[in-house]
PDB file of C-alpha atoms and ligand atoms in Angstrom:
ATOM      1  CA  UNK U   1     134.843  54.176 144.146  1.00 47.00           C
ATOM      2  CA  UNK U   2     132.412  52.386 141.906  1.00 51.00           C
ATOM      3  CA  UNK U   3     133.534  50.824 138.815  1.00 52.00           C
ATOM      4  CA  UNK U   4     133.336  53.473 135.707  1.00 53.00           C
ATOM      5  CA  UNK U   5     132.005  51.015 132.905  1.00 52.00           C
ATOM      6  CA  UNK U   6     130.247  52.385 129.669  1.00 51.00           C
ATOM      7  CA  UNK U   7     126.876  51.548 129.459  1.00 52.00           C
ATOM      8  CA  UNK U   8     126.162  48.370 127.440  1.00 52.00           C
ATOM      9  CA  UNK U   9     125.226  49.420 123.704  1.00 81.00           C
ATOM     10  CA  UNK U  10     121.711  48.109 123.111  1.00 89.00           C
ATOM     11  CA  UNK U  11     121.338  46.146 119.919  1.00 97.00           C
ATOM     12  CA  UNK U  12     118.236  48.340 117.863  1.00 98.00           C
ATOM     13  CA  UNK U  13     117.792  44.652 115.954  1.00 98.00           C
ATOM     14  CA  UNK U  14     117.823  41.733 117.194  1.00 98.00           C
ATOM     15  CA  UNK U  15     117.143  38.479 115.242  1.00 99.00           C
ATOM     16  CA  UNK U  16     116.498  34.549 116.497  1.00 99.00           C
ATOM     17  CA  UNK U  17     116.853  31.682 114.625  1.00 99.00           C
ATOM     18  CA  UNK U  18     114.364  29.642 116.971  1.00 98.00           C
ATOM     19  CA  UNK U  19     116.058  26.129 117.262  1.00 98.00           C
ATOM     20  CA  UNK U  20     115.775  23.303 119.434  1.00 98.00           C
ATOM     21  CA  UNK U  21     111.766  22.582 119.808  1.00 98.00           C
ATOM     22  CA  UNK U  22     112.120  19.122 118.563  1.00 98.00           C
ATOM     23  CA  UNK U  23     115.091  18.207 120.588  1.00 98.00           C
ATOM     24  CA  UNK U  24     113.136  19.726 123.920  1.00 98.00           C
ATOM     25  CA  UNK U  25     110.137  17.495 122.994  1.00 98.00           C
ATOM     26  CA  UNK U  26     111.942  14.292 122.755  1.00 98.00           C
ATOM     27  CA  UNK U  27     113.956  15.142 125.960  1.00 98.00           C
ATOM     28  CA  UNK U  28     110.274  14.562 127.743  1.00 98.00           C
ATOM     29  CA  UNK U  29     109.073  11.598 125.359  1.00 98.00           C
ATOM     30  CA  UNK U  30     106.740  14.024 123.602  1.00 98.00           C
ATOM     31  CA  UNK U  31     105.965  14.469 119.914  1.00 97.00           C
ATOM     32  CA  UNK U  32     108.146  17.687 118.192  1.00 98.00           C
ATOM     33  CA  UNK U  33     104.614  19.589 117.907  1.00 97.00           C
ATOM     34  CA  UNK U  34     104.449  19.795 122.055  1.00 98.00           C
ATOM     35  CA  UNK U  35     107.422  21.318 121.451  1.00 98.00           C
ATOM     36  CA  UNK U  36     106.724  23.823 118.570  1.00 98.00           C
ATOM     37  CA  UNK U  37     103.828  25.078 121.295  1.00 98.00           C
ATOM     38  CA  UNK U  38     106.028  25.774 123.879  1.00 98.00           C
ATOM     39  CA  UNK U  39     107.985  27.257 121.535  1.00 98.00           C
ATOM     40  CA  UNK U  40     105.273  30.054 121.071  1.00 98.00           C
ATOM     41  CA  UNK U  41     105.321  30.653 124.799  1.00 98.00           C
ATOM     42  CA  UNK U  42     109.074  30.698 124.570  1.00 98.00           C
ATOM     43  CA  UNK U  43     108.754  33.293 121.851  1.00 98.00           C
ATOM     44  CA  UNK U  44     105.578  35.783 123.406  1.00 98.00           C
ATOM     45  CA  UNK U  45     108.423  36.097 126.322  1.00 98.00           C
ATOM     46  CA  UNK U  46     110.732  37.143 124.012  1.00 98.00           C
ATOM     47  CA  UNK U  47     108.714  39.345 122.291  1.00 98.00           C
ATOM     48  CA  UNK U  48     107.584  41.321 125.888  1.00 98.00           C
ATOM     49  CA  UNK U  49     111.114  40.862 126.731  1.00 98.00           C
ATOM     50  CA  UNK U  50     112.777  42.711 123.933  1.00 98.00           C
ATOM     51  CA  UNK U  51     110.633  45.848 124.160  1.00 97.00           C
ATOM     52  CA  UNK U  52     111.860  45.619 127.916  1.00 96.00           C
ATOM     53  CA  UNK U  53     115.431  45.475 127.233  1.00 97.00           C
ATOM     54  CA  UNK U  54     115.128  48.598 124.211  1.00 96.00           C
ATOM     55  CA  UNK U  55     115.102  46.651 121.530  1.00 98.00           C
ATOM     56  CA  UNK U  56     113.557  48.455 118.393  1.00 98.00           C
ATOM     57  CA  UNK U  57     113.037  45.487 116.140  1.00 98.00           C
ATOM     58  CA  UNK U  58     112.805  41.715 116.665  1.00 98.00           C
ATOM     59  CA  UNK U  59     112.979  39.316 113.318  1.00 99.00           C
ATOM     60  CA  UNK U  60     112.279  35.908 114.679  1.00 98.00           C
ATOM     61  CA  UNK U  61     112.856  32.551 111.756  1.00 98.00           C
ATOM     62  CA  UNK U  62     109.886  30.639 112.440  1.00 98.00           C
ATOM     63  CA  UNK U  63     109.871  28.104 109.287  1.00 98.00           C
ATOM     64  CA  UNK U  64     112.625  27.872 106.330  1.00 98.00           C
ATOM     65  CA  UNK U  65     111.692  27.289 102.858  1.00 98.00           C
ATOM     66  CA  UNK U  66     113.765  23.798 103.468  1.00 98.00           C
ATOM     67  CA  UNK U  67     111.605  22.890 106.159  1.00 98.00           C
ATOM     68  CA  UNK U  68     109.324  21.729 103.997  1.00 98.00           C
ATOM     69  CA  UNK U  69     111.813  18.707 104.227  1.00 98.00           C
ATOM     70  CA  UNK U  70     109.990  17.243 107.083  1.00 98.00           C
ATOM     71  CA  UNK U  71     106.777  15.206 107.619  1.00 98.00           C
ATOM     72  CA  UNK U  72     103.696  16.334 106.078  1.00 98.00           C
ATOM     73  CA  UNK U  73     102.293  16.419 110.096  1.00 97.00           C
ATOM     74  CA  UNK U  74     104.693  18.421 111.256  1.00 98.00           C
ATOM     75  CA  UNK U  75     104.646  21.128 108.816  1.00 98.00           C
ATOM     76  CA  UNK U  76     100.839  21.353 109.173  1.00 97.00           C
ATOM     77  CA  UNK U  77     101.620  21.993 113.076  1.00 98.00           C
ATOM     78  CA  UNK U  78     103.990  24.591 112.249  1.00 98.00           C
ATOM     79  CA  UNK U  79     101.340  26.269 110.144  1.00 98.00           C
ATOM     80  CA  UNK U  80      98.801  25.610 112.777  1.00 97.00           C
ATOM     81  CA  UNK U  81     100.815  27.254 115.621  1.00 98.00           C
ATOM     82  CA  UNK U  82     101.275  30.427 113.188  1.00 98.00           C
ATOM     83  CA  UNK U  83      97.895  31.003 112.682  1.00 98.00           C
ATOM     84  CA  UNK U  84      97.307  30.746 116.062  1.00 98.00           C
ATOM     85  CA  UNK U  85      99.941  32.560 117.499  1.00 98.00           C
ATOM     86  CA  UNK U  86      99.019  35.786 115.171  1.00 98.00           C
ATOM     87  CA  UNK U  87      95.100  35.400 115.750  1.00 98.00           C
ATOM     88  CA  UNK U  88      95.055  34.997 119.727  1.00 98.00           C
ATOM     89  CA  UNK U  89      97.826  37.576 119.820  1.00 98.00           C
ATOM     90  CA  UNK U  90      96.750  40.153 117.781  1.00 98.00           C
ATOM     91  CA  UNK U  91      95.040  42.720 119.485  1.00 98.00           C
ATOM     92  CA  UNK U  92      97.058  42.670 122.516  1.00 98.00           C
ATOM     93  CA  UNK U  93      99.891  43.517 119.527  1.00 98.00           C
ATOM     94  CA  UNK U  94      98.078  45.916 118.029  1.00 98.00           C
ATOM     95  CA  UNK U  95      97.189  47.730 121.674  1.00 98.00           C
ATOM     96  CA  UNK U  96     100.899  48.150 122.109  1.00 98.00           C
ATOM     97  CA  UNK U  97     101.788  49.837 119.470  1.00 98.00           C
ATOM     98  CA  UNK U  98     103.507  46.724 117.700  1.00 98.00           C
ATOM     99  CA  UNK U  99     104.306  46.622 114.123  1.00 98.00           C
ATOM    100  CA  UNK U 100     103.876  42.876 112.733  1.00 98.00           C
ATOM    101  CA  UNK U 101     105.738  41.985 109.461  1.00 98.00           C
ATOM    102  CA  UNK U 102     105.958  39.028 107.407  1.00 98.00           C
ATOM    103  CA  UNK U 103     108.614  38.236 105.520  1.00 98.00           C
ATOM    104  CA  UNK U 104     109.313  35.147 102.824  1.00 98.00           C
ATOM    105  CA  UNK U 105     107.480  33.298  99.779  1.00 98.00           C
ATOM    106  CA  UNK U 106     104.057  33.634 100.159  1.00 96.00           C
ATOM    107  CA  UNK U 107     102.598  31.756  97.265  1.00 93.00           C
ATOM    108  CA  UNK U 108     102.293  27.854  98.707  1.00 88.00           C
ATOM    109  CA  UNK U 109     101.121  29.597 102.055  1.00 94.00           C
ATOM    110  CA  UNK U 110      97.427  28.892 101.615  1.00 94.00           C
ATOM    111  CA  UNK U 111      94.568  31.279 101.387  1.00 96.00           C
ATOM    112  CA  UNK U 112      93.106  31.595 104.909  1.00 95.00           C
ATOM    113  CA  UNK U 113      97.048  32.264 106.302  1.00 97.00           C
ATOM    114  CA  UNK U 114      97.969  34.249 103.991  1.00 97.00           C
ATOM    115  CA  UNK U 115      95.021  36.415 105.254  1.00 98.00           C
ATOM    116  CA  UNK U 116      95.538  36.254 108.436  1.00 98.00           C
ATOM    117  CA  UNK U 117      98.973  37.863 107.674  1.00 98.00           C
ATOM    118  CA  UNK U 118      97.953  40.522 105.885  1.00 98.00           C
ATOM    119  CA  UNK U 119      95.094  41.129 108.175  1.00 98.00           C
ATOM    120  CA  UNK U 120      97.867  41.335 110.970  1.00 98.00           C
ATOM    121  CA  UNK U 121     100.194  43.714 108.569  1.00 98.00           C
ATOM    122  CA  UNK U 122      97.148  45.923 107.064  1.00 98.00           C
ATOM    123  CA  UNK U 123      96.096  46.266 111.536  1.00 98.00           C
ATOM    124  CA  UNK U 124      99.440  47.647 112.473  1.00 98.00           C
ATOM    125  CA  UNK U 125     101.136  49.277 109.597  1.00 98.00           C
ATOM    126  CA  UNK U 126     100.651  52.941 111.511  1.00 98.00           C
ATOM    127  CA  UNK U 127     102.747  51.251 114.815  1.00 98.00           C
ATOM    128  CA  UNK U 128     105.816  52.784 116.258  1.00 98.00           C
ATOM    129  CA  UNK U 129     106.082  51.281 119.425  1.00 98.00           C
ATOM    130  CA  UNK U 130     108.111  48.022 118.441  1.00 98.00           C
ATOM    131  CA  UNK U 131     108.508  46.145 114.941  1.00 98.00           C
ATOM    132  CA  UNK U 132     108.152  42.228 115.145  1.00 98.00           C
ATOM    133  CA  UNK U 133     109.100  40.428 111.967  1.00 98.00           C
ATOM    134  CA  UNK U 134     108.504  37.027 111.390  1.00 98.00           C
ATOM    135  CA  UNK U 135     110.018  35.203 108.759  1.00 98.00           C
ATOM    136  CA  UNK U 136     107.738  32.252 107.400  1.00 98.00           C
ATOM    137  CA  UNK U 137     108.278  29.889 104.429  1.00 98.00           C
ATOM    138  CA  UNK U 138     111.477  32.442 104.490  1.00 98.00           C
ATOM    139  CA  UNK U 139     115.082  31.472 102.981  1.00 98.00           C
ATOM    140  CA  UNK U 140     117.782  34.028 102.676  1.00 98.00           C
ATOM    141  CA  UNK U 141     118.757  32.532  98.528  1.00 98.00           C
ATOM    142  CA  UNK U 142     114.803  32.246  98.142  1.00 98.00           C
ATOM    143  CA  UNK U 143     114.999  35.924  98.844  1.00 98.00           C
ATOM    144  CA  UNK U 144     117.680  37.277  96.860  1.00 98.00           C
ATOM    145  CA  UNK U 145     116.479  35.528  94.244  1.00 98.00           C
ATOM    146  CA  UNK U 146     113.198  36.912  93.994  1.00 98.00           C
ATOM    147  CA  UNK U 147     114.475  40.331  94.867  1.00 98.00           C
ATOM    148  CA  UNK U 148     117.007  39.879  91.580  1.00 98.00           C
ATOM    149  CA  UNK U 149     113.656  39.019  89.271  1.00 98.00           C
ATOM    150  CA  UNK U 150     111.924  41.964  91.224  1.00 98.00           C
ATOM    151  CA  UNK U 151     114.599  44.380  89.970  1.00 98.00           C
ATOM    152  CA  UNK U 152     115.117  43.236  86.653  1.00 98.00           C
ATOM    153  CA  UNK U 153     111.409  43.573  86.284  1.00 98.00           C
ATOM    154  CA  UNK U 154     111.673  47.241  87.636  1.00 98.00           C
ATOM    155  CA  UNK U 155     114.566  48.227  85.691  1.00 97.00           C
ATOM    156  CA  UNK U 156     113.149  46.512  82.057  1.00 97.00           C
ATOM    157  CA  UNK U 157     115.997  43.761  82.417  1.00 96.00           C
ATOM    158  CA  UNK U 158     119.155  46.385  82.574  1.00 97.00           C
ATOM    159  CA  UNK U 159     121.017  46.354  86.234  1.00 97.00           C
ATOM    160  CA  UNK U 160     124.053  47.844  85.095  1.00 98.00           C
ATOM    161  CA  UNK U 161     123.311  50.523  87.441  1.00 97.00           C
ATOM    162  CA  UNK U 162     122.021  48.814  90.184  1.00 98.00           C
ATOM    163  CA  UNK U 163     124.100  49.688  93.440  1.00 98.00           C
ATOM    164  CA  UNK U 164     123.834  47.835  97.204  1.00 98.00           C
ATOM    165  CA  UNK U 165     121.477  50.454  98.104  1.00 97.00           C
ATOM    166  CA  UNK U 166     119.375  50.288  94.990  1.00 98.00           C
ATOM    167  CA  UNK U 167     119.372  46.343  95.210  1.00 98.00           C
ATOM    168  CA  UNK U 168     118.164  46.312  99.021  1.00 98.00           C
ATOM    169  CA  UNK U 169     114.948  48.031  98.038  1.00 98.00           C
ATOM    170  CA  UNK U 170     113.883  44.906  96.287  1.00 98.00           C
ATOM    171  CA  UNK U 171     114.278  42.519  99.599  1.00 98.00           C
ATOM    172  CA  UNK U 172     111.636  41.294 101.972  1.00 98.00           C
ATOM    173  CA  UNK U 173     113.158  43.268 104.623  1.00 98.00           C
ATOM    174  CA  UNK U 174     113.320  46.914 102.751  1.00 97.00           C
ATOM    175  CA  UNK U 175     112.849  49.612 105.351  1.00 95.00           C
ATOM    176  CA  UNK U 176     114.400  47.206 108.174  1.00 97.00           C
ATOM    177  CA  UNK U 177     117.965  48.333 109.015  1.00 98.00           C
ATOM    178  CA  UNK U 178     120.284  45.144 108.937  1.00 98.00           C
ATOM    179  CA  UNK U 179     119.798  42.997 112.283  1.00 98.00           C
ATOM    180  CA  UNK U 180     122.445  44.096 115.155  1.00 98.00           C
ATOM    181  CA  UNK U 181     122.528  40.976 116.449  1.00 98.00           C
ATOM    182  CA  UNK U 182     121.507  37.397 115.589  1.00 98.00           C
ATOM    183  CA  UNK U 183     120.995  34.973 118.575  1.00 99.00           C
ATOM    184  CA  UNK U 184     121.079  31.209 117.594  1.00 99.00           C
ATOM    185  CA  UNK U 185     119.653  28.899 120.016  1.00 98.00           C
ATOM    186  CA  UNK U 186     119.791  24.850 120.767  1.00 98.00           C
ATOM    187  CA  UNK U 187     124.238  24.825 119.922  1.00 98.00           C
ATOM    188  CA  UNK U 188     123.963  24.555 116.441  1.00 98.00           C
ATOM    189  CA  UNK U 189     126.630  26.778 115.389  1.00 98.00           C
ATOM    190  CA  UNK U 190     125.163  28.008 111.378  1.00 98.00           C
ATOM    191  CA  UNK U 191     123.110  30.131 109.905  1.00 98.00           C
ATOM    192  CA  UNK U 192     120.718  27.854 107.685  1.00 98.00           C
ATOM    193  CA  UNK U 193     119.790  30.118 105.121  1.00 98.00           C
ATOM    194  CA  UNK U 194     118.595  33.083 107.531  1.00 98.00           C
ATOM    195  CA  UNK U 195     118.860  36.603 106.383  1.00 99.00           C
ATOM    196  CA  UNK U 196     122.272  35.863 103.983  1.00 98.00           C
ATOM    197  CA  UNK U 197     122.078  39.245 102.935  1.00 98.00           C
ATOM    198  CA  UNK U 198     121.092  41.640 106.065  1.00 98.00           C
ATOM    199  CA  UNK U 199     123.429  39.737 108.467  1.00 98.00           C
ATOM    200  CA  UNK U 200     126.833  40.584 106.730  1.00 98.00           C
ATOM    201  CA  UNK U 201     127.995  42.250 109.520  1.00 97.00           C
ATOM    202  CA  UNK U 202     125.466  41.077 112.500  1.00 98.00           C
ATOM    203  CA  UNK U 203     127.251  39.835 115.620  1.00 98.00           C
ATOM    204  CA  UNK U 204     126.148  36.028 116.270  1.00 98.00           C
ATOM    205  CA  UNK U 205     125.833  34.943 120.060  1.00 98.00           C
ATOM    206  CA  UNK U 206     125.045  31.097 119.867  1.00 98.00           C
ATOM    207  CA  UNK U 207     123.401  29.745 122.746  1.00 98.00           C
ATOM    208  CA  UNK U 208     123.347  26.037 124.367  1.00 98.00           C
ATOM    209  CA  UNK U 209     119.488  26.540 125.059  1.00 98.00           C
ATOM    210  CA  UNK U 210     116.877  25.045 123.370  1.00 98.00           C
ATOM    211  CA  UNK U 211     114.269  27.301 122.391  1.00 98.00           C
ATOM    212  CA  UNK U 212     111.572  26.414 124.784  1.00 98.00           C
ATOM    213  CA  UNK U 213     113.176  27.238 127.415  1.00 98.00           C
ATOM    214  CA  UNK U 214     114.562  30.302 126.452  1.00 98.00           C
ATOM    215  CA  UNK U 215     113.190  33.567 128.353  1.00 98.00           C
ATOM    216  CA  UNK U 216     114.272  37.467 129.308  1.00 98.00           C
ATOM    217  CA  UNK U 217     117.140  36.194 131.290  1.00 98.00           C
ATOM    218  CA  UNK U 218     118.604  34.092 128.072  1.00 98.00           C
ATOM    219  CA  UNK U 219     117.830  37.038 125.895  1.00 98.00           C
ATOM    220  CA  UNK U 220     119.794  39.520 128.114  1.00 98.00           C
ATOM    221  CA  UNK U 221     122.820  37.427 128.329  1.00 98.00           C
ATOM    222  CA  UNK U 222     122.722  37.534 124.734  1.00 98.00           C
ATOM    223  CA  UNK U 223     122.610  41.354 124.880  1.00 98.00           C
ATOM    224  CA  UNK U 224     125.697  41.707 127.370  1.00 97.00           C
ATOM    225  CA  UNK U 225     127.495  39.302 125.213  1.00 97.00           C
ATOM    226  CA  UNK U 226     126.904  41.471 122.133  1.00 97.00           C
ATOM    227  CA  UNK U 227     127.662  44.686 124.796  1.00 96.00           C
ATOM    228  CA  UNK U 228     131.242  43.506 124.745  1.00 95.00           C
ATOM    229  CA  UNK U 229     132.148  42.945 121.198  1.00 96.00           C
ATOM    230  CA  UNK U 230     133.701  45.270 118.952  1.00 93.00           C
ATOM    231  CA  UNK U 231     132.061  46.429 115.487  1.00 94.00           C
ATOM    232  CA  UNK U 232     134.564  46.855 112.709  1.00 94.00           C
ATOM    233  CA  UNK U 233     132.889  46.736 109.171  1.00 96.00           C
ATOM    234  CA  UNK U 234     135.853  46.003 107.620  1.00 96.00           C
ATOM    235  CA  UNK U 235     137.610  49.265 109.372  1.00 96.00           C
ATOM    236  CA  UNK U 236     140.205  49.252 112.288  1.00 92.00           C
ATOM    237  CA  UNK U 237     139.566  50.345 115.867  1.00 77.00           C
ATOM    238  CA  UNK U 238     138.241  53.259 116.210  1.00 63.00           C
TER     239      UNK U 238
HETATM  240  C1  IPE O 301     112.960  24.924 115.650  1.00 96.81           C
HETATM  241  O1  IPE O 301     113.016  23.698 116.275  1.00 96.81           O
HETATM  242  C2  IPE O 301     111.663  25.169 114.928  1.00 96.81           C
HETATM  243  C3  IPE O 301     111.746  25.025 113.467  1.00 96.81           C
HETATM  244  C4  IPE O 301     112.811  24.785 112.773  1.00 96.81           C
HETATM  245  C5  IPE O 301     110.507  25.163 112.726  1.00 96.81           C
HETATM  246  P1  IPE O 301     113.333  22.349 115.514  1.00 96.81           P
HETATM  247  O2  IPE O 301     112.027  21.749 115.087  1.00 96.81           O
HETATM  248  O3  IPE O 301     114.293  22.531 114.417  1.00 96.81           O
HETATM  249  O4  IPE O 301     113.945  21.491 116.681  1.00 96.81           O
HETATM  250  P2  IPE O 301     115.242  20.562 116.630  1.00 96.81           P
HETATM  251  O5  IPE O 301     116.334  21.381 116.020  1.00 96.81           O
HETATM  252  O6  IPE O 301     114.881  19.391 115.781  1.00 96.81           O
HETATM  253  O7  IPE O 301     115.503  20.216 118.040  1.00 96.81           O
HETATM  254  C1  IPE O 302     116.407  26.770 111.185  1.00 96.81           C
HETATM  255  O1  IPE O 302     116.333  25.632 111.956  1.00 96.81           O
HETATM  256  C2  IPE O 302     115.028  27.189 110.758  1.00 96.81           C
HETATM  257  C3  IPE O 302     114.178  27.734 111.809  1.00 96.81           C
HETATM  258  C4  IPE O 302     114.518  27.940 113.050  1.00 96.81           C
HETATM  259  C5  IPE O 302     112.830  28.091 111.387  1.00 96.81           C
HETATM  260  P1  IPE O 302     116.471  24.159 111.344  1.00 96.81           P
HETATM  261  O2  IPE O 302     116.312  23.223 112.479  1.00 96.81           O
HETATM  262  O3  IPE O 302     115.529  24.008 110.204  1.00 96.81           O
HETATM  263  O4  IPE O 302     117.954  24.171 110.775  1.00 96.81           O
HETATM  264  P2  IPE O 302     118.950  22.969 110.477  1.00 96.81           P
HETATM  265  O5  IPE O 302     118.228  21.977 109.624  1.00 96.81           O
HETATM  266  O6  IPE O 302     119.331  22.372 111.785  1.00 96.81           O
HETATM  267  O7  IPE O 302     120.111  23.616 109.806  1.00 96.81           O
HETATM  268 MG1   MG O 303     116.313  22.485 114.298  1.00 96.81          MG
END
């Protein structure tokens, strides 16, 4: 008689913290940006991928407000490769019904990507299908902070009654329900000021992979890894 096993739980969310371009790069004696492109292909897999395996939403990291830390040339390839990515990608996006969301500081972005980004948000507010977040120049403390000046402004400086729920409304990621699961590739085991707030109860699956190389079959081992564990919130078994 064949095994009775519950079927796996889907995650609804699922977010990446892309690591490990550099480190695949200098594994073939090539600069970090050959790796930041392969990245992209690593990360239009994922993207197909997700909406494969039932996943709702997908928030991918893509550059941290401390990654400003590196050389000037690098972080002009990161921007490079976003600009791409969202202009070649676009329309095949849009076709299928995906909803494309930026979130993190914009000022210091520049004028023809910030564009580009709000070109790509304005073109696919109405979709349904699939919601693909990508968090540039984003950093979970950069975040709260600006959402705490966003609701002191809203609430003329008094946040006596400000509640979890009323506070949420002023993040980046309002309207997003807290990621499921967050996936961390390349063995770093930490969080590096990712979503500080919306991951309080996430499940993290860490992965030995570095991001190029990642693909549907990585992704769904994360998923039957996440399948197994046990949600609590703080509760006991149900
Ligand atoms: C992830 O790869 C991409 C970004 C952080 C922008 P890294 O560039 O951090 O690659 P490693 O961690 O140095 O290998
Ligand atoms: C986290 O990776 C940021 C992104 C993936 C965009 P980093 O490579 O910047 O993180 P650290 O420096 O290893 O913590
Ligand atoms: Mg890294």
């Amino acid at each position: 008689m064949a095994e009775m096993r519950k079927p796996p739980t889907a995650p609804r969310h699922v977010a990446i913290i892309m690591d490990g371009n550099g480190r695949w790069a200098a594994a073939r004696g090539r600069p970090r940006a050959f790796g930041h492109r392969q990245g992209v292909e690593a990360l239009r897999k994922t993207v197909r991928a997700a909406g494969d395996l039932g996943v709702e939403q997908l928030t991918v990291f893509s550059f941290s407000t401390e990654n400003w830390r590196r050389p000037a040339e690098e972080v002009d390839a990161l921007f490079e490769l976003l600009r791409m990515y969202v202009t070649a990608d676009l329309d095949k996006l849009a076709s299928e019904g995906v909803n494309i969301q930026a979130i993190g500081r914009r000022d210091g972005l520049g004028r023809d990507l910030l564009e580009i980004i709000e070109r790509a948000e304005e073109r696919t507010r109405d979709n349904d299908q699939f919601k693909l977040v990508i968090a540039f120049n984003y950093g979970g403390r950069d975040e709260l902070v600006r959402a705490a000046q966003r609701a002191a402004e809203a609430h003329d400086g008094d946040l006596s009654g400000l509640d979890e729920a009323g506070f949420e409304r002023f993040l980046d990621t309002k309207g997003s329900p807290d990621p499921d699961l967050v996936i961390r590739t390349s063995g770093e085991h930490r969080i590096s000021n990712f979503l500080l707030w919306q991951a309080a109860y996430s499940e993290f699956v860490f992965m030995d992979v570095l991001w190029p190389d990642f693909d549907e079959a990585s992704l769904k081992m994360a998923i039957e890894e996440y399948a197994m564990r046990e949600r609590r919130y703080g509760g006991v078994d149900g």
